[in-house]
């Protein structure tokens, strides 16, 4: 249904461009659910916005195609996209909770949204609103509430109900629960999963918490610095992840079902600055297993099993990587390496500074 090919997105920023998404490809079948994971800033929301042509003024799709039911969305007019958007692709975004209008009841807002995209009478739209409210576990009387009368979790469910009311072909949920407490998050995720099965729409679920994907999605795509590092069938991925970045993420977000696992280990260092040209594998600076090759050449996405691809030069060494990645020392040595590198750069800068001062004298 959705076939994204080589999608690249750039933002114009002061003094240059920032390539937030760089050559990303994936497909989404009808009724399939895809999870996009990765740390903050890796380009997840940018993909969602690009699919819906909701990029801000300084952002543009700089390459690639987005085929939706065979039609390329890239190059379509804003008007054409707007018509299609809510009806066929619905977005539940990171900040959706705040998008409810405080001066109207949620019922009024949802009925208006339904009528805006269909020929339903007010009565029919009301019946539909009741139906989707019950799907997300909200009582009919809540339709008469104003947003401030609802808890955060209820507001988020109302937003999800609004997205569902139009029976979209694709639901894009961009961190739909991050603003909520963990218990409420869990309940909403269960609902989303149930609804997704019931109405058989496809779903793109965006999150930085890898453990959430295992519960909600059939396919997982791991992104880093605007690139796809690994894409796989979720079962295959959680049984046997390949990319060192994925191994690191798994340590940082151990599954809720794996009780008694060792403490969390976050990946030392920070993601690359995407406004600078990238060389080699984007993860090499933070990778415990990186070699000279990784520093110079970018690895292609390579098939490692059926429905499982990983962009690492050393996919064949994954068994030992998995063992090493489970140890705290492995990541500790990365932290030391990064710190030493920073010290060296500082020292280098100081020498240069001295030289400039010397030359000036
Ligand atoms: N409007 C903008 N102008 C310039 N740069 C932007 C803009 N929006 C996002 N970016 C940059 O693009 C990159 C990708 O951002 P994006 O919001 O897509 O990441 P994300 O994976 O959704 O992160 P998060 O988990 O924090 O939501 C980041 O480096 C970000 O700073
Ligand atoms: Mg985001």
PDB file of N, CA and C in Angstrom, residues 8-11 45-62:
ATOM      1  N   UNK A   8      14.637  11.250   0.866  1.00  0.00           N
ATOM      2  CA  UNK A   8      15.554  12.154   1.558  1.00  0.00           C
ATOM      3  C   UNK A   8      14.837  13.461   1.857  1.00  0.00           C
ATOM      4  N   UNK A   9      15.087  13.971   3.046  1.00  0.00           N
ATOM      5  CA  UNK A   9      14.455  15.231   3.446  1.00  0.00           C
ATOM      6  C   UNK A   9      15.521  16.162   4.008  1.00  0.00           C
ATOM      7  N   UNK A  10      15.470  17.402   3.580  1.00  0.00           N
ATOM      8  CA  UNK A  10      16.440  18.386   4.074  1.00  0.00           C
ATOM      9  C   UNK A  10      15.734  19.581   4.702  1.00  0.00           C
ATOM     10  N   UNK A  11      16.373  20.135   5.727  1.00  0.00           N
ATOM     11  CA  UNK A  11      15.906  21.391   6.311  1.00  0.00           C
ATOM     12  C   UNK A  11      16.949  22.450   6.001  1.00  0.00           C
ATOM     13  N   UNK A  45      10.129  11.718  13.123  1.00  0.00           N
ATOM     14  CA  UNK A  45       8.990  12.610  12.866  1.00  0.00           C
ATOM     15  C   UNK A  45       9.094  13.229  11.473  1.00  0.00           C
ATOM     16  N   UNK A  46      10.314  13.459  11.038  1.00  0.00           N
ATOM     17  CA  UNK A  46      10.494  14.036   9.699  1.00  0.00           C
ATOM     18  C   UNK A  46       9.926  13.099   8.636  1.00  0.00           C
ATOM     19  N   UNK A  47      10.110  11.798   8.819  1.00  0.00           N
ATOM     20  CA  UNK A  47       9.536  10.842   7.868  1.00  0.00           C
ATOM     21  C   UNK A  47       8.012  10.980   7.876  1.00  0.00           C
ATOM     22  N   UNK A  48       7.432  11.012   9.083  1.00  0.00           N
ATOM     23  CA  UNK A  48       5.976  11.125   9.190  1.00  0.00           C
ATOM     24  C   UNK A  48       5.484  12.392   8.492  1.00  0.00           C
ATOM     25  N   UNK A  49       6.160  13.499   8.760  1.00  0.00           N
ATOM     26  CA  UNK A  49       5.732  14.771   8.162  1.00  0.00           C
ATOM     27  C   UNK A  49       5.912  14.743   6.655  1.00  0.00           C
ATOM     28  N   UNK A  50       6.980  14.107   6.196  1.00  0.00           N
ATOM     29  CA  UNK A  50       7.215  14.049   4.750  1.00  0.00           C
ATOM     30  C   UNK A  50       6.129  13.213   4.069  1.00  0.00           C
ATOM     31  N   UNK A  51       5.723  12.116   4.701  1.00  0.00           N
ATOM     32  CA  UNK A  51       4.692  11.257   4.107  1.00  0.00           C
ATOM     33  C   UNK A  51       3.392  12.027   3.937  1.00  0.00           C
ATOM     34  N   UNK A  52       3.137  12.942   4.862  1.00  0.00           N
ATOM     35  CA  UNK A  52       1.889  13.713   4.835  1.00  0.00           C
ATOM     36  C   UNK A  52       2.072  15.089   4.223  1.00  0.00           C
ATOM     37  N   UNK A  53       3.268  15.360   3.738  1.00  0.00           N
ATOM     38  CA  UNK A  53       3.611  16.696   3.212  1.00  0.00           C
ATOM     39  C   UNK A  53       3.282  17.772   4.234  1.00  0.00           C
ATOM     40  N   UNK A  54       3.647  17.510   5.447  1.00  0.00           N
ATOM     41  CA  UNK A  54       3.410  18.477   6.525  1.00  0.00           C
ATOM     42  C   UNK A  54       4.711  19.104   6.994  1.00  0.00           C
ATOM     43  N   UNK A  55       5.723  19.075   6.128  1.00  0.00           N
ATOM     44  CA  UNK A  55       7.020  19.629   6.528  1.00  0.00           C
ATOM     45  C   UNK A  55       6.900  21.144   6.707  1.00  0.00           C
ATOM     46  N   UNK A  56       7.670  21.694   7.657  1.00  0.00           N
ATOM     47  CA  UNK A  56       7.646  23.151   7.817  1.00  0.00           C
ATOM     48  C   UNK A  56       8.248  23.835   6.578  1.00  0.00           C
ATOM     49  N   UNK A  57       8.125  25.136   6.529  1.00  0.00           N
ATOM     50  CA  UNK A  57       8.573  25.903   5.351  1.00  0.00           C
ATOM     51  C   UNK A  57      10.019  25.640   4.959  1.00  0.00           C
ATOM     52  N   UNK A  58      10.878  25.487   5.971  1.00  0.00           N
ATOM     53  CA  UNK A  58      12.297  25.319   5.644  1.00  0.00           C
ATOM     54  C   UNK A  58      12.663  23.863   5.326  1.00  0.00           C
ATOM     55  N   UNK A  59      11.656  22.983   5.300  1.00  0.00           N
ATOM     56  CA  UNK A  59      11.935  21.573   5.007  1.00  0.00           C
ATOM     57  C   UNK A  59      11.440  21.188   3.632  1.00  0.00           C
ATOM     58  N   UNK A  60      12.173  20.288   2.961  1.00  0.00           N
ATOM     59  CA  UNK A  60      11.655  19.786   1.679  1.00  0.00           C
ATOM     60  C   UNK A  60      12.144  18.368   1.404  1.00  0.00           C
ATOM     61  N   UNK A  61      11.331  17.650   0.627  1.00  0.00           N
ATOM     62  CA  UNK A  61      11.761  16.324   0.177  1.00  0.00           C
ATOM     63  C   UNK A  61      12.777  16.574  -0.924  1.00  0.00           C
ATOM     64  N   UNK A  62      14.012  16.134  -0.698  1.00  0.00           N
ATOM     65  CA  UNK A  62      15.048  16.442  -1.675  1.00  0.00           C
ATOM     66  C   UNK A  62      15.298  15.274  -2.616  1.00  0.00           C
TER      67      UNK A  62
END
